[in-house]
Coordinates of C-alpha atoms in Angstrom, one line a residue:
M1 CA -0.1 0.0 0.0
H2 CA 2.3 2.6 -1.3
W3 CA -0.4 5.4 -0.6
L4 CA -0.5 4.6 3.1
T5 CA 2.3 6.0 5.2
L6 CA 2.6 4.5 8.8
P7 CA 4.2 6.8 11.2
D8 CA 7.9 5.9 11.9
P9 CA 8.2 3.5 14.8
R10 CA 10.1 5.1 17.5
K11 CA 13.5 3.2 18.5
N12 CA 14.5 5.5 21.4
I13 CA 11.9 4.1 24.0
T14 CA 13.2 1.4 26.5
L15 CA 11.1 -1.5 26.5
A16 CA 10.0 -2.1 30.2
F17 CA 9.7 -5.9 29.7
Q18 CA 10.9 -8.7 27.4
D19 CA 8.2 -11.2 27.8
V20 CA 4.5 -11.9 28.9
S21 CA 5.6 -12.7 32.3
S22 CA 7.6 -9.5 33.0
A23 CA 4.9 -7.5 31.3
R24 CA 2.3 -8.7 33.7
K25 CA 4.7 -7.8 36.7
W26 CA 5.3 -4.5 35.2
L27 CA 1.4 -3.8 34.7
A28 CA 0.8 -4.9 38.6
D29 CA 3.3 -2.2 39.5
Q30 CA 1.4 0.7 37.7
P31 CA -0.5 3.0 39.7
Q32 CA -4.2 1.6 39.5
A33 CA -5.7 4.6 41.0
Q34 CA -4.4 7.0 38.4
P35 CA -5.8 6.0 35.0
L36 CA -4.3 9.1 33.2
Q37 CA -0.8 7.9 34.3
I38 CA -1.5 4.3 33.3
L39 CA -2.6 5.2 29.8
A40 CA 0.5 7.6 29.3
A41 CA 2.6 4.7 30.6
L42 CA 0.7 2.1 28.0
R43 CA 1.1 4.5 25.2
L44 CA 4.9 4.6 25.7
Q45 CA 5.2 0.8 25.9
I46 CA 2.9 0.3 22.9
E47 CA 5.3 2.5 20.9
A48 CA 8.3 0.7 22.4
I49 CA 6.9 -2.7 21.3
D50 CA 6.2 -1.1 17.8
G51 CA 9.7 0.0 17.5
A52 CA 11.4 -3.3 18.9
S53 CA 12.8 -6.2 17.0
L54 CA 10.4 -8.6 18.7
A55 CA 9.0 -11.9 17.3
P56 CA 5.8 -11.1 15.8
P57 CA 3.8 -13.7 17.8
L58 CA 5.2 -12.2 21.0
A59 CA 4.7 -8.6 20.0
L60 CA 1.1 -9.5 19.2
E61 CA 0.8 -11.0 22.5
L62 CA 2.2 -8.2 24.4
L63 CA 0.1 -5.5 22.5
N64 CA -3.0 -7.7 23.7
L65 CA -1.8 -7.6 27.1
L66 CA -1.6 -3.9 27.0
R67 CA -4.9 -3.3 25.4
T68 CA -6.5 -5.3 28.0
A69 CA -5.1 -2.9 30.6
A70 CA -6.1 0.1 28.5
V71 CA -9.8 -0.4 28.2
P72 CA -10.7 0.2 32.0
A73 CA -8.4 3.2 32.2
Q74 CA -10.1 4.5 29.2
E75 CA -13.5 4.2 30.7
N76 CA -12.2 6.2 33.7
I77 CA -11.0 9.2 31.9
E78 CA -13.5 9.6 29.3
P79 CA -15.7 11.8 31.6
R80 CA -12.8 14.3 31.7
Y81 CA -13.1 15.3 28.2
F82 CA -16.4 14.1 26.9
R83 CA -18.1 17.2 25.5
K84 CA -16.5 19.8 27.6
A85 CA -16.8 23.5 26.6
L86 CA -14.0 24.5 24.1
P87 CA -11.2 25.2 24.3
M88 CA -11.0 22.6 27.0
Q89 CA -9.0 23.2 30.2
E90 CA -5.4 22.1 30.3
E91 CA -5.9 19.0 32.4
D92 CA -9.1 17.9 30.3
Q93 CA -7.2 18.5 27.2
R94 CA -4.4 16.3 28.2
S95 CA -6.5 13.4 29.1
F96 CA -8.1 13.6 25.5
E97 CA -4.6 13.6 23.9
V98 CA -3.3 10.7 26.0
A99 CA -6.5 8.7 24.9
Q100 CA -6.5 9.4 21.4
Q101 CA -2.7 9.0 21.0
L102 CA -2.7 5.6 22.7
W103 CA -5.4 4.2 20.5
T104 CA -3.9 5.6 17.3
R105 CA -0.5 4.2 18.3
L106 CA -2.0 0.7 19.2
G107 CA -3.7 0.5 15.8
V108 CA -0.6 1.6 14.1
A109 CA 1.3 -1.0 15.8
Y110 CA -1.2 -3.8 15.0
L111 CA -1.4 -2.8 11.3
R112 CA 2.5 -2.7 11.1
L113 CA 2.5 -6.2 12.5
A114 CA -0.2 -7.8 10.3
P115 CA 1.9 -8.4 7.1
H116 CA 4.5 -10.5 9.1
F117 CA 1.9 -13.3 9.7
P118 CA 0.5 -15.8 7.1
A119 CA -2.5 -15.0 5.3
A120 CA -4.7 -17.1 7.7
E121 CA -3.3 -15.5 10.9
K122 CA -3.6 -11.8 9.8
G123 CA -7.2 -11.6 11.1
L124 CA -6.5 -10.8 14.7
P125 CA -4.0 -8.0 14.3
L126 CA -6.4 -6.4 11.6
N127 CA -9.2 -6.9 13.7
R128 CA -7.6 -5.2 16.9
A129 CA -6.1 -2.5 14.5
A130 CA -9.7 -1.6 13.1
C131 CA -11.0 -1.5 16.7
A132 CA -8.3 0.7 17.9
F133 CA -8.6 3.2 15.0
R134 CA -12.4 3.4 15.8
M135 CA -11.8 4.0 19.4
A136 CA -9.2 6.8 18.5
Q137 CA -11.8 8.3 16.1
F138 CA -14.3 8.2 18.9
C139 CA -12.2 9.9 21.3
H140 CA -12.1 13.1 18.8
F141 CA -16.0 13.0 18.6
Q142 CA -16.2 12.9 22.3
A143 CA -14.0 15.7 22.9
A144 CA -15.3 17.6 19.8
H145 CA -12.1 18.0 18.2
Q146 CA -11.6 17.6 14.4
C147 CA -10.7 14.0 13.4
P148 CA -7.4 14.1 11.6
V149 CA -7.5 12.8 7.9
Q150 CA -4.7 10.5 8.8
L151 CA -7.2 8.4 10.9
D152 CA -9.5 8.1 8.0
H153 CA -6.5 6.8 5.8
L154 CA -5.6 4.2 8.6
L155 CA -9.2 2.9 8.5
F156 CA -9.0 2.5 4.8
G157 CA -5.7 0.7 5.2
V158 CA -7.0 -1.8 7.4
L159 CA -9.9 -2.2 4.7
A160 CA -7.5 -2.6 2.0
Q161 CA -5.5 -5.4 3.8
A162 CA -8.5 -7.3 5.2
G163 CA -10.2 -7.0 1.8
S164 CA -7.2 -8.3 -0.3
S165 CA -6.9 -11.2 2.3
G166 CA -10.6 -12.1 2.5
L167 CA -10.8 -11.4 6.2
L168 CA -13.4 -8.5 6.3
R169 CA -16.1 -11.0 7.5
Q170 CA -14.0 -13.2 9.9
S171 CA -15.7 -13.0 13.3
L172 CA -13.4 -13.1 16.4
P173 CA -14.4 -13.0 20.1
D174 CA -13.0 -10.0 21.8
P175 CA -12.6 -10.4 25.6
D176 CA -11.8 -6.7 26.3
F177 CA -15.3 -5.6 24.8
R178 CA -17.4 -8.6 25.7
H179 CA -20.8 -6.7 25.0
L180 CA -19.8 -6.7 21.3
G181 CA -19.9 -10.5 21.1
D182 CA -18.0 -11.8 18.0
A183 CA -16.8 -8.9 15.7
N184 CA -15.6 -8.8 12.4
I185 CA -13.5 -6.2 10.8
A186 CA -16.0 -5.1 8.3
G187 CA -18.3 -4.3 11.4
H188 CA -15.7 -2.2 13.0
L189 CA -14.8 -0.1 9.9
A190 CA -18.6 0.3 8.9
W191 CA -19.4 1.6 12.5
A192 CA -16.4 4.1 12.4
F193 CA -17.5 5.3 8.9
V194 CA -21.3 5.6 9.6
L195 CA -20.7 7.5 12.8
R196 CA -18.3 9.9 10.9
L197 CA -20.9 10.2 7.9
I198 CA -23.6 11.4 10.2
D199 CA -21.6 14.3 11.6
P200 CA -21.4 13.3 15.2
Y201 CA -20.2 16.9 16.3
R202 CA -23.6 18.1 15.8
L203 CA -25.1 15.8 18.3
T204 CA -25.3 16.6 22.1
A205 CA -23.3 14.4 24.4
T206 CA -26.4 12.2 25.4
Q207 CA -27.3 12.1 21.5
L208 CA -23.7 10.8 20.7
I209 CA -24.0 8.1 23.5
V210 CA -27.3 6.8 22.0
A211 CA -26.1 6.8 18.5
N212 CA -22.9 5.3 19.0
R213 CA -24.8 2.5 21.0
A214 CA -27.3 2.0 18.1
L215 CA -24.6 1.8 15.6
S216 CA -22.4 -0.6 17.6
R217 CA -25.5 -3.0 17.5
W218 CA -26.1 -2.5 13.5
R219 CA -22.5 -2.3 12.7
E220 CA -22.4 -5.5 10.7
L221 CA -25.8 -4.8 8.6
S222 CA -24.0 -2.6 6.0
S223 CA -21.8 -3.8 3.0
F224 CA -18.7 -2.4 1.4
L225 CA -19.2 -2.3 -2.4
V226 CA -16.6 -1.6 -5.0
A227 CA -19.6 0.1 -7.1
P228 CA -22.8 1.3 -5.9
D229 CA -26.0 -1.0 -5.8
T230 CA -28.3 -0.1 -8.7
E231 CA -31.2 -1.4 -7.0
P232 CA -34.0 1.3 -6.7
K233 CA -34.4 1.0 -2.9
A234 CA -30.7 0.9 -2.2
I235 CA -29.0 3.5 -0.1
N236 CA -25.5 4.0 -1.2
V237 CA -22.8 6.4 0.7
D238 CA -19.8 7.4 -1.1
L239 CA -16.6 7.0 1.0
T240 CA -14.4 8.9 -1.2
P241 CA -15.0 12.2 0.3
L242 CA -13.6 10.8 3.7
F243 CA -10.3 9.6 1.9
G244 CA -10.0 13.1 0.5
S245 CA -9.1 11.9 -3.0
A246 CA -10.1 9.0 -5.4
L247 CA -9.4 5.8 -3.6
P248 CA -6.8 3.3 -4.8
P249 CA -8.1 0.8 -7.2
G250 CA -9.7 -2.5 -5.6
I251 CA -10.7 -0.8 -2.4
P252 CA -14.4 -0.6 -1.9
C253 CA -15.5 3.0 -2.1
W254 CA -19.2 2.6 -1.4
L255 CA -21.1 1.6 1.7
D256 CA -24.7 0.0 1.4
V257 CA -26.5 1.4 4.5
R258 CA -30.1 0.3 3.5
S259 CA -30.4 -2.1 6.1
I260 CA -29.3 0.4 8.9
S261 CA -31.8 2.7 7.5
R262 CA -34.5 0.1 7.8
K263 CA -33.6 -0.7 11.3
I264 CA -33.8 3.0 12.1
R265 CA -37.3 3.3 10.6
Q266 CA -38.3 0.1 12.5
R267 CA -37.3 1.5 15.9
I268 CA -39.2 4.9 15.1
Q269 CA -42.2 2.9 14.5
A270 CA -41.8 0.9 17.6
L271 CA -41.3 4.0 19.8
K272 CA -44.4 5.7 18.2
A273 CA -46.3 2.4 19.0
G274 CA -45.6 2.9 22.7
E275 CA -42.2 0.8 23.3
T276 CA -39.7 2.2 25.2
P277 CA -36.0 3.0 24.4
E278 CA -34.8 0.8 27.0
S279 CA -36.9 -2.1 25.5
L280 CA -35.4 -1.4 22.0
K281 CA -31.9 -1.5 23.5
L282 CA -31.3 2.3 22.7
G283 CA -30.7 3.0 26.6
R284 CA -32.4 5.1 29.1
E285 CA -30.5 8.5 28.5
L286 CA -33.3 9.9 26.0
S287 CA -37.2 9.9 26.2
A288 CA -39.0 8.2 23.3
S289 CA -39.7 11.5 21.6
A290 CA -36.1 12.4 22.0
C291 CA -35.2 9.2 20.5
I292 CA -37.5 9.5 17.7
R293 CA -35.9 13.0 16.9
L294 CA -32.4 11.5 16.9
L295 CA -33.1 8.4 14.7
D296 CA -34.9 10.8 12.2
E297 CA -31.7 12.9 12.2
L298 CA -29.5 9.8 11.8
D299 CA -31.7 8.5 8.8
D300 CA -31.8 11.9 7.1
S301 CA -27.8 12.1 7.5
L302 CA -27.6 8.7 5.9
R303 CA -29.7 10.0 2.9
M304 CA -27.6 13.0 3.0
Q305 CA -30.5 15.5 4.1
Q306 CA -28.6 17.2 6.9
R307 CA -29.5 20.6 8.4
Q308 CA -28.3 23.2 6.2
A309 CA -25.6 25.7 7.4
S310 CA -25.3 29.3 6.5
T311 CA -23.7 30.1 3.2
E312 CA -22.7 33.6 3.8
I313 CA -19.2 35.0 3.8
G314 CA -17.3 37.4 5.8
E315 CA -17.2 38.4 9.6
I316 CA -20.0 38.1 11.7
E317 CA -20.7 39.3 15.2
I318 CA -22.6 36.6 17.4
A319 CA -24.3 37.1 20.5
F320 CA -24.6 34.0 22.8
G321 CA -27.6 32.8 24.9
G322 CA -31.2 34.0 25.4
E323 CA -30.5 36.9 27.3
H324 CA -28.3 38.5 24.7
A325 CA -30.4 37.6 22.0
Y326 CA -33.3 39.2 23.7
A327 CA -31.1 42.3 23.9
V328 CA -30.3 42.1 20.0
F329 CA -34.0 41.9 19.1
K330 CA -35.4 44.5 21.8
G331 CA -32.6 46.9 22.1
D332 CA -32.7 46.5 25.8
F333 CA -31.4 44.1 28.3
L334 CA -34.2 41.9 29.8
N335 CA -32.4 41.5 33.3
P336 CA -29.9 44.6 33.4
V337 CA -26.8 43.7 35.4
G338 CA -23.9 45.7 37.0
D339 CA -23.7 49.4 36.3
L340 CA -27.0 49.3 34.6
V341 CA -28.6 48.0 37.8
A342 CA -26.8 50.3 40.3
N343 CA -27.8 53.5 38.1
S344 CA -31.3 52.4 37.2
A345 CA -33.0 54.6 39.6
T346 CA -31.0 57.7 38.9
L347 CA -31.3 57.1 35.1
S348 CA -34.9 56.7 35.3
H349 CA -35.5 59.8 37.3
D350 CA -33.4 61.8 34.8
R351 CA -35.0 60.6 31.9
M352 CA -38.4 61.2 33.3
A353 CA -37.6 64.6 34.0
M354 CA -36.0 65.3 30.6
F355 CA -38.0 63.4 28.2
G356 CA -41.0 62.1 29.8
F357 CA -39.9 58.5 29.2
D358 CA -38.1 56.3 31.7
R359 CA -35.8 54.9 29.2
V360 CA -34.2 56.3 26.1
S361 CA -35.0 53.2 24.2
Q362 CA -38.7 54.2 24.6
M363 CA -38.4 57.5 22.8
P364 CA -39.8 57.5 19.4
T365 CA -36.8 58.9 17.7
A366 CA -34.2 57.0 19.8
V367 CA -31.4 55.0 18.0
K368 CA -30.6 52.1 20.0
K369 CA -26.7 51.6 20.5
L370 CA -26.9 49.0 23.1
N371 CA -23.4 47.4 23.8
V372 CA -24.4 43.8 23.5
P373 CA -21.5 41.3 24.4
G374 CA -20.8 39.3 21.3
E375 CA -17.9 37.6 19.4
I376 CA -16.3 38.1 15.8
W377 CA -16.5 35.0 13.9
T378 CA -15.5 34.7 10.2
M379 CA -17.6 32.6 7.7
V380 CA -15.3 30.2 5.6
D381 CA -16.7 27.7 3.2
G382 CA -20.1 27.9 5.0
M383 CA -18.8 27.4 8.4
A384 CA -18.1 29.9 11.4
V385 CA -14.3 30.1 12.3
R386 CA -13.1 31.6 15.9
P387 CA -9.2 31.8 15.3
A388 CA -7.0 30.4 18.2
E389 CA -5.7 34.0 18.9
T390 CA -9.1 35.4 19.4
Q391 CA -10.0 36.0 23.0
G392 CA -13.2 34.4 23.9
V393 CA -15.2 32.4 26.6
R394 CA -15.2 28.7 26.4
R395 CA -18.2 27.4 24.2
L396 CA -20.6 24.3 24.1
A397 CA -22.9 23.4 21.4
P398 CA -25.8 23.4 20.0
C399 CA -26.5 26.9 21.5
L400 CA -28.8 29.8 21.0
I401 CA -27.4 32.6 19.1
A402 CA -28.4 36.1 17.4
S403 CA -26.5 37.9 14.8
I404 CA -25.6 41.4 15.7
T405 CA -24.1 42.6 12.6
H406 CA -27.0 42.6 10.4
E407 CA -29.5 45.4 10.1
K408 CA -32.3 42.9 10.9
P409 CA -31.9 40.7 14.0
R410 CA -31.5 37.1 13.3
L411 CA -32.1 34.2 15.9
G412 CA -30.4 31.0 15.2
V413 CA -28.5 28.0 16.6
L414 CA -24.6 27.4 16.5
F415 CA -24.1 23.7 16.1
G416 CA -21.5 21.1 15.3
L417 CA -18.9 23.0 17.3
Q418 CA -15.5 21.4 17.1
M419 CA -11.7 22.5 17.6
T420 CA -9.3 22.2 14.8
A421 CA -5.8 21.0 14.6
D422 CA -4.5 24.7 15.1
D423 CA -6.7 25.3 18.0
A424 CA -9.4 27.3 16.2
L425 CA -13.0 26.7 16.8
T426 CA -15.5 26.0 13.9
A427 CA -19.1 25.3 13.8
G428 CA -22.2 25.5 11.7
L429 CA -24.8 28.4 11.9
H430 CA -28.5 27.7 11.4
W431 CA -30.9 30.9 11.3
Y432 CA -34.5 30.2 11.8
E433 CA -36.6 31.4 8.8
E434 CA -39.9 31.8 10.7
K435 CA -40.8 35.3 12.0
V436 CA -39.3 35.7 15.4
E437 CA -40.7 37.8 18.3
A438 CA -38.7 38.2 21.5
G439 CA -40.4 38.5 24.6
S440 CA -40.3 36.8 28.2
L441 CA -42.5 34.6 30.4
K442 CA -45.0 36.4 32.7
R443 CA -44.2 36.3 36.2
L444 CA -47.5 35.3 37.9
A445 CA -46.7 33.8 41.2
P446 CA -45.8 36.3 44.1
H447 CA -42.3 34.4 44.8
E448 CA -41.7 35.1 41.0
Q449 CA -41.6 38.9 41.2
K450 CA -38.2 39.4 42.6
G451 CA -36.6 36.8 40.4
P452 CA -35.0 37.4 37.0
K453 CA -37.2 37.3 33.9
V454 CA -37.0 34.4 31.6
P455 CA -36.6 35.2 27.9
A456 CA -38.9 33.6 25.3
F457 CA -38.9 33.7 21.6
L458 CA -42.0 33.3 19.5
L459 CA -41.4 31.6 16.1
R460 CA -44.3 31.9 13.7
D461 CA -45.0 31.1 9.9
D462 CA -48.1 30.5 8.2
D463 CA -48.7 27.0 9.4
S464 CA -47.2 26.6 12.9
I465 CA -46.1 28.4 16.0
S466 CA -43.0 27.5 18.3
L467 CA -41.4 28.9 21.4
I468 CA -37.9 28.8 22.3
L469 CA -37.4 29.1 26.0
P470 CA -34.0 28.3 28.2
A471 CA -33.3 24.8 29.0
S472 CA -33.4 25.9 32.8
A473 CA -37.0 27.3 32.5
G474 CA -38.6 24.0 33.8
T475 CA -41.3 23.9 31.2
R476 CA -43.6 21.0 31.0
L477 CA -45.7 19.9 28.0
E478 CA -49.5 20.7 28.0
I479 CA -48.9 23.1 30.9
G480 CA -49.9 26.6 29.8
L481 CA -47.6 29.5 29.6
A482 CA -48.3 33.3 29.8
L483 CA -46.0 35.7 27.7
E484 CA -45.0 39.5 27.7
G485 CA -43.9 41.4 24.8
T486 CA -45.0 39.2 22.1
S487 CA -48.1 39.2 19.8
V488 CA -49.5 36.0 21.5
E489 CA -50.1 36.1 25.4
H490 CA -51.1 32.5 26.1
L491 CA -49.6 29.3 24.7
V492 CA -49.5 25.6 25.5
P493 CA -46.2 23.7 24.5
T494 CA -47.3 20.2 23.1
E495 CA -43.9 18.8 21.9
V496 CA -40.2 19.2 22.1
L497 CA -38.8 19.9 18.5
E498 CA -35.2 20.4 19.4
R499 CA -32.9 20.7 22.4
G500 CA -29.7 22.3 22.7
V501 CA -27.5 22.9 25.7
D502 CA -28.9 25.9 26.6
Y503 CA -32.6 26.2 25.0
V504 CA -35.4 24.0 24.1
R505 CA -37.7 24.8 21.3
Y506 CA -41.4 23.6 21.6
A507 CA -44.2 23.2 19.4
C508 CA -47.2 25.0 20.7
R509 CA -50.9 25.5 20.3
F510 CA -52.9 28.5 21.6
A511 CA -54.3 28.3 25.0

């Protein structure tokens, strides 16, 4: 495979053991209560094995032993970097880097070892390489860090070797991942490719967990094809864009995902019929309605019908969160803070005396110059980019935003946030096309009068009406809401249409 260049093995690392017995002793001496330190040590020894001149069977056995030790340590450190706000804090970033480097180097070591075995014995190292690269890829999705092209090429490298050796469908038990049962190389690769194709960065942490679990169960339903299936109902996905250029001859460049799509539709029908996500082995993290929304998104992604991002170019100033979005639309803060609060009484008195209005923004001739906090992002190829050198707070997506730079305020969602290799932040922007009215929830109970007001955004078109509220608002379906500042005073939320980290959009009916 002249098109695949593996990283050079490191020859300057001292191997801490020479056989399985001494390796077990070395593992026993590691600090079991410090998983990050264990993973860092395991990574170095994996690289040492990769660069040592060991007999292939011994090298394979040692890699398997270190892999077994890595799995529980990996599970322990995942929460440290799983969908934390970006840029991550230094220790969280370190945890991610150690994890993804370990699985990448482990996969490389297995892949480099595979050609040294007879054809009938290549299956195990190639199977373990496919699993390791899939794990490294998933670390990037968990951390919302851009997946390097090298990982895609390494997955294709396994596909090429296993395909040419007729080993794609050879099933092997995996004692380190018993929940997967017997697993074959095609399944690991399809799982990795499909997860990549659905754009996992746009999913919330909980959605990613559920989607990954579902695809792990359906991983062996798809088929790799050299040419697309011409059957009318076939759903063929072109893998070439993942490779970045035309795939070398003989490597399957199409993935038939019709069976996965069928499974998705069956699960949606079952959920609508009253079955629970847990009974369908989708887990307990999401409600039935939330699972239906997620599965619909996954099916649309496989059919290449993902949410369209903004196509504008140039700089754009973005305000984040419901409070600032309200200010963009209304020209005034819903819950003034700092100096605004301290000076509110004096300002109100002076304005009443001079103008007869308690706020300048209420004057008929006022030009609103409210300084709403925002960030400058740049639109490049349909994606919003915040350079690494830009000072800004840490961000988590999908989140509610408003556009400051346009004459007419726009409300939207920043989604698919990820960190690039050069430490920039990049994301998609989706703007709501409906007519947007900014208002707030009416405070009815006596104990609510002194609390902060809750921003609310009414979205209307000819056929429907919906409401966006903060995720912390505690809204319940079929419980009426009273609104202030909008053309509608009373609404009843009937269904959750979408949910972000800081907002929920509800379908509504008139009270």
